[in-house]
Amino acid sequence: MGDISQQLAEQVKQAAETGTALAITGGGSKPFLGRGLRGQPLSLAEHTGIVSYEPVELVMTARAGTRLADIDAVLAENNQRLAFEPPRFGDTDTIGGTLAANLSGPGRPWQGSVRDHVLGLRLINGRGEHLKFGGQVMKNVAGYDASRLQAGALGTLGVITEVSLKVLPLPAMEQTLVQPMAQQQAIDTMNQLAGQPKPLSAACWYDGHLYLRLSGAATAVEATAKRWVADSGGEMNVLEDGEAFWRDLRDQRLSFFSGSEPLWRFSVNPTAALEELGERTLIDWGGAQRWSRQDESLSVMAERAARAGGQVSLFCHGDRSGEVMHPQPSPLRTIQKRLKAAFDPNGIFNPGHLYSWL
Amino acid sequence: MSVANSHETDTPRPIDGRTDFPPVYRASLADRFRRFLSPDSVITDDETIRPYECDGLSMYCEMPQMVLLPETVEQVQQIMRICHAEEVPVVARGAGTGLSAGAMPHAGGIVLSLARFNRILSIDPQARSARLQPGVRNLAISEAAARHGLYYGPDPSSQIACTIGGNVAENSGGVHCLKYGLTVHNLLSVEVVTAEGERVTIGSDGYDSCGMDLLALMTGSEGLLGIVTEVQVKLLPKPEVAQVVMAGFDTVQAAGAAVAGIIGHGIIPGGLEMMDGFAIQAAEDFAHAGYPTDAAALLLCEVDGTEEEVHDHIHQAESLFRALGATSVRTSGSEEERALLWKGRKSAFPAVGRISPDYYCMDGTIPRSQLAHVLTEMQRLSDHYGLRVANVFHAGDGNLHPLILFDANVEGEFERTEAFGGDILNLCVAVGGSITGEHGVGMEKIRQMPNQFGNLEVSQFHAIKQAFDTLGILNPGKGVPTLRQCQEYRAIGPLRQPDVAQAGEAHHG
Ligand SMILES: Cc1cc2nc3c(=O)[nH]c(=O)nc-3n(C[C@H](O)[C@H](O)[C@H](O)COP(=O)(O)OP(=O)(O)OC[C@H]3O[C@@H](n4cnc5c(N)ncnc54)[C@H](O)[C@@H]3O)c2cc1C
C-alpha cells in the first residue's frame, strides 16, 4: 500500500527534460495490447491502495496500481462489485491499466463500460504536473471530461495515478440459459431479446450455442428464465455453472482464444451479419462485439467493420509493427495529435503504442 | 430585464475573439452568408435577433451581430470556414433552455442556431438506436420510439423543449439518471463540424471505439469544441411496470438516511427525488398531488423493471421507509396516480415561480452523506441573505437544485441572490462535490471554477480547447475561466459579505 505519486511525477519531469520515452506499465498483465511499448519503464505496480470507499455512496477511489483482485475482495465484503466486469488476463491486472485499455466484460451493453463508471481521476501529464479531474460524485459537468478521455488512450496522454469509480450492488441472482443455434439466428435472437424489458445482462454466441445471462431480483430472473425456456420449446436449458462460463469468456479463457493466430476485435452494430468473418467467430455484447481469428490485413478487416457500422482492432497476435487500430480519418488524426501535444508536449508517454503517428 | 444593466460590470466579458465589428463589415459578412443561405436564414435586424439574446438564465443577455439558421451540414461547414478565416466568434444554440448562459451570444459574434435540424433521421428498433439531427427535441425521441416499445433514457425536466444537441453539449441528466445514466452513457456517436469546418464522426454503431474517448470529451463540452450536427443515441426497452413510493419525513436528516438506506439495501431506483418543506408546500398548492404538507422532507422513489421485480422492491422500499421513521408512506396504485405524484415534482419550478416574482435555479452536487449538513448550512445562508430557498433535488445522485426566490425589481436583490448562489456552490465544493451536476458552467459559474480547479487543471483545459479550436472562436469566454480571471476571483473571493464568510468557515472548521 503506497503512494509513490511524487516519485512518479519526478521521473516524468526528468524524462520530459531529457526527452526520454517512458513505457508506462501497471501490473504487466496485458503486454500484448497496442503496438508494443518502447522506452524507460515507469511502473505503477507499487502505487497501490484503496484511498476511500463509501459503500452507501457507491463510490470507490483507488490508486492506479491497485489490483482488481484486491478491489474485488473489498467490494465483496459489502455485497458490491465493479459492474463493468473488467477482464483479468492474469493475477496482476490493475484498475489503471483496465481504464487505459478501456476493457469491459460481457455485461457491457447493459451495465456500461469502465469509462461509464469513471467519476474522476488523477493524472500526471507530460510536464510532470499532477492533475485532478472529475470527482467522487455521480454527476459533475464542470470542465472538460478529461477523465473519460483516458479510456482507450493506452497511456498516451498521461500517467493515471488514481481512479474514482461508481460501484454497484451485486445482483441478487444470476442465471444462465443455453441453446444450440446457428450464428445468424443467434444474432437475431439476441437483439430481439435485448429489446424486451427483461433482466438480460449478457448475450453471447460461441461454438454453435447461444448463451444468455439474466441478473436481478430473484423473482424476475426466475420468471423470465421459465418463460424463455418454455418459449423455446425445450431447446433452451439452464446452464448449471453459468458463472464459470461468463468468467472464462470475460478473461478470454475459452478455447476460442487460445493459440497464436491473429485475434481481431470488432465493435459493430449489434445486428450486423458480418458473414465474412465466417464460423471462427465469437459474438459477445449481444452482437455488438465480435471476436474473429484469421490472418487478414487491417485494411480488409477495417472495411468489413465499417460496413458493419463499426471499428476493428487487432487485439493480440499478428503483425504489430504496422497499425493495430482502426484507421482514423485525417481530421480526427489531427485532433488526436494536438490533444497528445496538449497533454504530453514532449511526446514521452508510450510513443507509438496506440498509433504509429502518436 | 432591470437587473441586466446593474449586473453588467460584474459579468466577466470574453476577452478573446473579434470585438471590432464596424457596420460595413457586418453587412459584407452577412452578404457572404446570404450567398449560400436562404434570406430568412440570415437575421441581422435587432427585433428578430432579440429572442436570441439569452438562454434560460435571462439575467445574462447580450445581442450578437447576427443569427444564422442553416439547414444543411454543408452550410454549417461553410459558416465555420468563414468564421474561422475571419476569427468571428460562433455560439451554437439549440432550444435556448440552458440554465448557465451557455448559449448567451457573443457581442462580436454570430449565433448559429440548429433549430432547423429537427428531423429524426432513422430509428433502428432491432439495434435499439436512433439517428437524430441535433435540433430534435428530447421528448420527441421517446415519442417516436414508443411504437417500438423503446424510449430514450435521459429525461431532463425541460425535455419538451430542449434539443438533443444541447443535451450532448451539456451532458444533461434527468430524473432517471441514477439508474439509466446521463447523456454520455446513452450515446453511440456524434457528427461534429470542427472550428475549421471539417466534418467528422466520433463513435460508431458499436459501443466502444478505438483509442482515446473523444465521444466522452465532446459530451458536456458546452459548444466549445465543435458544432454537433448529428447524434446517434441508444434506446432502451420500456420497463414493464413502474411504481412510485412517496414517503414523508419529519426531518431532512431522516429523509437523507432513508436515501442511504434504500441504496445500501441494494436497490437502485429508477428515480429517487427529494423535496424540502418549502418545495412540498409550493408543489402541492400548484399540482394538488396529495403531498403531506406537514412533512419537512418528501421522497419520491420510483422502482421500475419486470412485474415481479417491482413488486418485490416496492414492498422492501415501503417497509424500509417505515422502519426509518417515515411519517407517511403512499404507493401509486395506478398509472394516473403515479403521474400525479410526479406532477408535483416536475412542476416544482413553475410552482415556485408562482409564489415569487423571480427565482434562480442552482445546480450543485454533493456526496449524499453531506446532505443534512449542506441543507442546514443552506438554511443559515438563507437567513443571512434574507432570501427564501426551496430545495428540490435528485437525491439518488446527490444533485441539488436549490431555487432561490427573489424579486428582480428590488434594488440589489439579484446581486444578493447571486452571492447566495455562489456560496452554495462553494459549499458543494468544500464538502467534496461539484459546482455543476448537469447545467454546465457556461457564463454563470465561471467565477466558481477556480474554486474547484487549480491553475494547472485550468491550463490543461485551455490546452484541450486549443487542440480543437486553435483560434478560440467557439463560444469564447464560457466554460473555463482564463488564468487571469482565476487569479482575480480567488483574490476577491466569493461574492459575499465578510461576516457570512466567517460564519461559513466556522461551521466547516
Ligand atoms: C425548466 C427547466 C428545467 C430543466 N431541467 C433540466 C434537467 O432536469 N436536467 C438537465 O440536465 N438540464 C435541465 N435544464 C437545462 C437545459 O434544459 C439543458 O441544459 C438542455 O440540454 C439545453 O438544451 P438546449 O437545446 O436548450 O440548449 P441551449 O440552451 O440552446 O444550449 C446549451 C449549450 O449547448 C450548446 N449547444 C447547443 N446545441 C449545440 C450543438 N448542436 N452543438 C454544439 N453545441 C451546442 C450551446 O452553445 C450552449 O453552450 C432545464 C432547463 C429548464 C429551463
CSV table of N, CA and C and ligand atoms in Angstrom, one decimal, chain B residues 55 91-99 102-103 114 134 156-158 162-163 165-167 169-170 172-174 222-223 226-228 349 394 438-439 475, ligand 1:
chain,number,residue,atom,x,y,z
B,55,ASP,N,-30.3,32.7,-22.9
B,55,ASP,CA,-30.9,31.3,-22.8
B,55,ASP,C,-31.9,31.3,-21.6
B,91,VAL,N,-21.5,31.1,-31.5
B,91,VAL,CA,-22.1,30.5,-30.4
B,91,VAL,C,-23.3,29.6,-30.9
B,92,ALA,N,-23.1,28.3,-30.7
B,92,ALA,CA,-24.1,27.3,-31.1
B,92,ALA,C,-25.4,27.5,-30.2
B,93,ARG,N,-26.5,27.2,-30.8
B,93,ARG,CA,-27.7,27.3,-30.0
B,93,ARG,C,-28.7,26.2,-30.4
B,94,GLY,N,-29.2,25.5,-29.3
B,94,GLY,CA,-30.3,24.6,-29.6
B,94,GLY,C,-31.6,25.3,-29.3
B,95,ALA,N,-32.3,24.9,-28.2
B,95,ALA,CA,-33.6,25.5,-27.9
B,95,ALA,C,-33.4,26.7,-26.9
B,96,GLY,N,-32.2,26.9,-26.4
B,96,GLY,CA,-32.0,28.0,-25.5
B,96,GLY,C,-32.6,27.8,-24.2
B,97,THR,N,-32.7,26.6,-23.7
B,97,THR,CA,-33.3,26.3,-22.4
B,97,THR,C,-32.2,26.2,-21.4
B,98,GLY,N,-30.9,26.3,-21.8
B,98,GLY,CA,-29.8,26.1,-20.9
B,98,GLY,C,-29.9,27.1,-19.7
B,99,LEU,N,-29.4,26.7,-18.6
B,99,LEU,CA,-29.5,27.5,-17.3
B,99,LEU,C,-28.2,28.0,-16.8
B,102,GLY,N,-24.9,29.4,-21.3
B,102,GLY,CA,-24.0,28.8,-22.3
B,102,GLY,C,-24.3,29.3,-23.7
B,103,ALA,N,-25.6,29.5,-24.0
B,103,ALA,CA,-25.9,29.9,-25.3
B,103,ALA,C,-26.1,31.4,-25.5
B,114,LEU,N,-29.3,25.7,-34.4
B,114,LEU,CA,-29.5,24.4,-35.0
B,114,LEU,C,-31.0,24.1,-35.1
B,134,PRO,N,-29.4,17.5,-34.7
B,134,PRO,CA,-29.2,18.0,-33.3
B,134,PRO,C,-30.3,18.8,-32.7
B,156,PRO,N,-34.4,15.2,-19.0
B,156,PRO,CA,-34.4,16.5,-18.3
B,156,PRO,C,-35.8,17.1,-18.2
B,157,SER,N,-36.0,17.8,-17.1
B,157,SER,CA,-37.3,18.4,-16.9
B,157,SER,C,-37.8,19.3,-18.0
B,158,SER,N,-36.8,19.7,-18.8
B,158,SER,CA,-37.1,20.6,-19.9
B,158,SER,C,-37.3,19.8,-21.2
B,162,CYS,N,-36.0,21.2,-24.9
B,162,CYS,CA,-34.6,21.1,-25.1
B,162,CYS,C,-34.2,20.2,-26.2
B,163,THR,N,-33.1,20.4,-26.9
B,163,THR,CA,-32.7,19.6,-28.0
B,163,THR,C,-31.6,18.6,-27.7
B,165,GLY,N,-29.0,18.1,-29.3
B,165,GLY,CA,-27.7,18.8,-29.5
B,165,GLY,C,-27.3,19.5,-28.2
B,166,GLY,N,-28.2,20.2,-27.6
B,166,GLY,CA,-28.0,20.9,-26.3
B,166,GLY,C,-27.7,19.9,-25.2
B,167,ASN,N,-28.4,18.7,-25.2
B,167,ASN,CA,-28.2,17.7,-24.2
B,167,ASN,C,-26.8,17.2,-24.3
B,169,ALA,N,-24.2,18.8,-25.6
B,169,ALA,CA,-23.3,19.9,-25.2
B,169,ALA,C,-23.3,20.1,-23.6
B,170,GLU,N,-24.4,19.7,-23.0
B,170,GLU,CA,-24.4,19.9,-21.5
B,170,GLU,C,-24.3,18.6,-20.7
B,172,SER,N,-26.6,16.4,-20.3
B,172,SER,CA,-27.8,16.6,-19.5
B,172,SER,C,-28.2,15.3,-18.8
B,173,GLY,N,-28.8,15.5,-17.6
B,173,GLY,CA,-29.3,14.3,-16.9
B,173,GLY,C,-30.8,14.5,-16.8
B,174,GLY,N,-31.4,13.8,-15.9
B,174,GLY,CA,-32.8,13.9,-15.6
B,174,GLY,C,-33.2,13.1,-14.4
B,222,GLU,N,-20.1,22.0,-23.9
B,222,GLU,CA,-20.8,23.3,-23.9
B,222,GLU,C,-20.5,24.1,-25.2
B,223,GLY,N,-20.4,23.4,-26.3
B,223,GLY,CA,-20.3,24.2,-27.6
B,223,GLY,C,-18.9,24.8,-27.7
B,226,GLY,N,-16.8,22.0,-30.7
B,226,GLY,CA,-17.3,21.8,-32.1
B,226,GLY,C,-18.8,21.9,-32.2
B,227,ILE,N,-19.3,21.9,-33.4
B,227,ILE,CA,-20.8,22.1,-33.6
B,227,ILE,C,-21.3,20.7,-33.8
B,228,VAL,N,-22.2,20.2,-33.0
B,228,VAL,CA,-22.8,18.8,-33.1
B,228,VAL,C,-23.8,18.9,-34.2
B,349,PHE,N,-40.6,23.8,-10.4
B,349,PHE,CA,-40.1,25.1,-10.8
B,349,PHE,C,-41.2,26.1,-11.0
B,394,HIS,N,-32.2,15.7,-7.1
B,394,HIS,CA,-32.1,14.3,-7.5
B,394,HIS,C,-31.2,13.7,-6.4
B,438,GLU,N,-25.4,19.2,-13.9
B,438,GLU,CA,-25.9,19.0,-15.2
B,438,GLU,C,-26.2,20.2,-16.0
B,439,HIS,N,-26.1,21.4,-15.4
B,439,HIS,CA,-26.5,22.6,-16.1
B,439,HIS,C,-25.3,23.2,-16.8
B,475,ASN,N,-17.7,29.6,-28.9
B,475,ASN,CA,-18.3,30.0,-27.6
B,475,ASN,C,-17.2,30.6,-26.7
C,1,LIG,C1,-37.4,24.4,-16.6
C,1,LIG,C2,-36.1,23.8,-16.9
C,1,LIG,C3,-35.7,22.5,-16.4
C,1,LIG,C4,-34.5,21.9,-16.7
C,1,LIG,N1,-34.3,20.7,-16.2
C,1,LIG,C5,-33.1,20.1,-16.5
C,1,LIG,C6,-32.8,18.8,-16.0
C,1,LIG,O1,-33.6,18.1,-15.4
C,1,LIG,N2,-31.6,18.2,-16.3
C,1,LIG,C7,-30.7,18.9,-17.1
C,1,LIG,O2,-29.6,18.3,-17.3
C,1,LIG,N3,-30.9,20.1,-17.6
C,1,LIG,C8,-32.1,20.8,-17.3
C,1,LIG,N4,-32.3,22.0,-17.8
C,1,LIG,C9,-31.3,22.7,-18.5
C,1,LIG,C10,-31.4,22.6,-20.1
C,1,LIG,O3,-32.7,22.3,-20.5
C,1,LIG,C11,-30.4,21.6,-20.6
C,1,LIG,O4,-29.1,22.1,-20.4
C,1,LIG,C12,-30.5,21.3,-22.1
C,1,LIG,O5,-29.7,20.3,-22.5
C,1,LIG,C13,-30.2,22.5,-23.0
C,1,LIG,O6,-30.6,22.2,-24.3
C,1,LIG,P1,-30.9,23.3,-25.4
C,1,LIG,O7,-31.3,22.7,-26.6
C,1,LIG,O8,-31.9,24.3,-24.8
C,1,LIG,O9,-29.5,24.0,-25.5
C,1,LIG,P2,-29.1,25.6,-25.4
C,1,LIG,O10,-29.6,26.2,-24.2
C,1,LIG,O11,-29.5,26.2,-26.7
C,1,LIG,O12,-27.6,25.4,-25.4
C,1,LIG,C14,-26.9,24.9,-24.3
C,1,LIG,C15,-25.4,24.8,-24.6
C,1,LIG,O13,-25.2,23.9,-25.6
C,1,LIG,C16,-24.5,24.5,-26.7
C,1,LIG,N5,-25.1,23.8,-27.9
C,1,LIG,C17,-26.4,23.7,-28.2
C,1,LIG,N6,-26.6,23.0,-29.3
C,1,LIG,C18,-25.4,22.6,-29.8
C,1,LIG,C19,-24.9,21.9,-30.9
C,1,LIG,N7,-25.7,21.4,-31.8
C,1,LIG,N8,-23.5,21.7,-31.0
C,1,LIG,C20,-22.7,22.3,-30.1
C,1,LIG,N9,-23.1,23.0,-29.0
C,1,LIG,C21,-24.4,23.2,-28.9
C,1,LIG,C22,-24.8,25.9,-26.6
C,1,LIG,O14,-23.7,26.7,-27.2
C,1,LIG,C23,-24.8,26.1,-25.1
C,1,LIG,O15,-23.5,26.2,-24.6
C,1,LIG,C24,-33.6,22.6,-17.5
C,1,LIG,C25,-33.9,23.9,-18.0
C,1,LIG,C26,-35.1,24.5,-17.7
C,1,LIG,C27,-35.4,25.8,-18.3
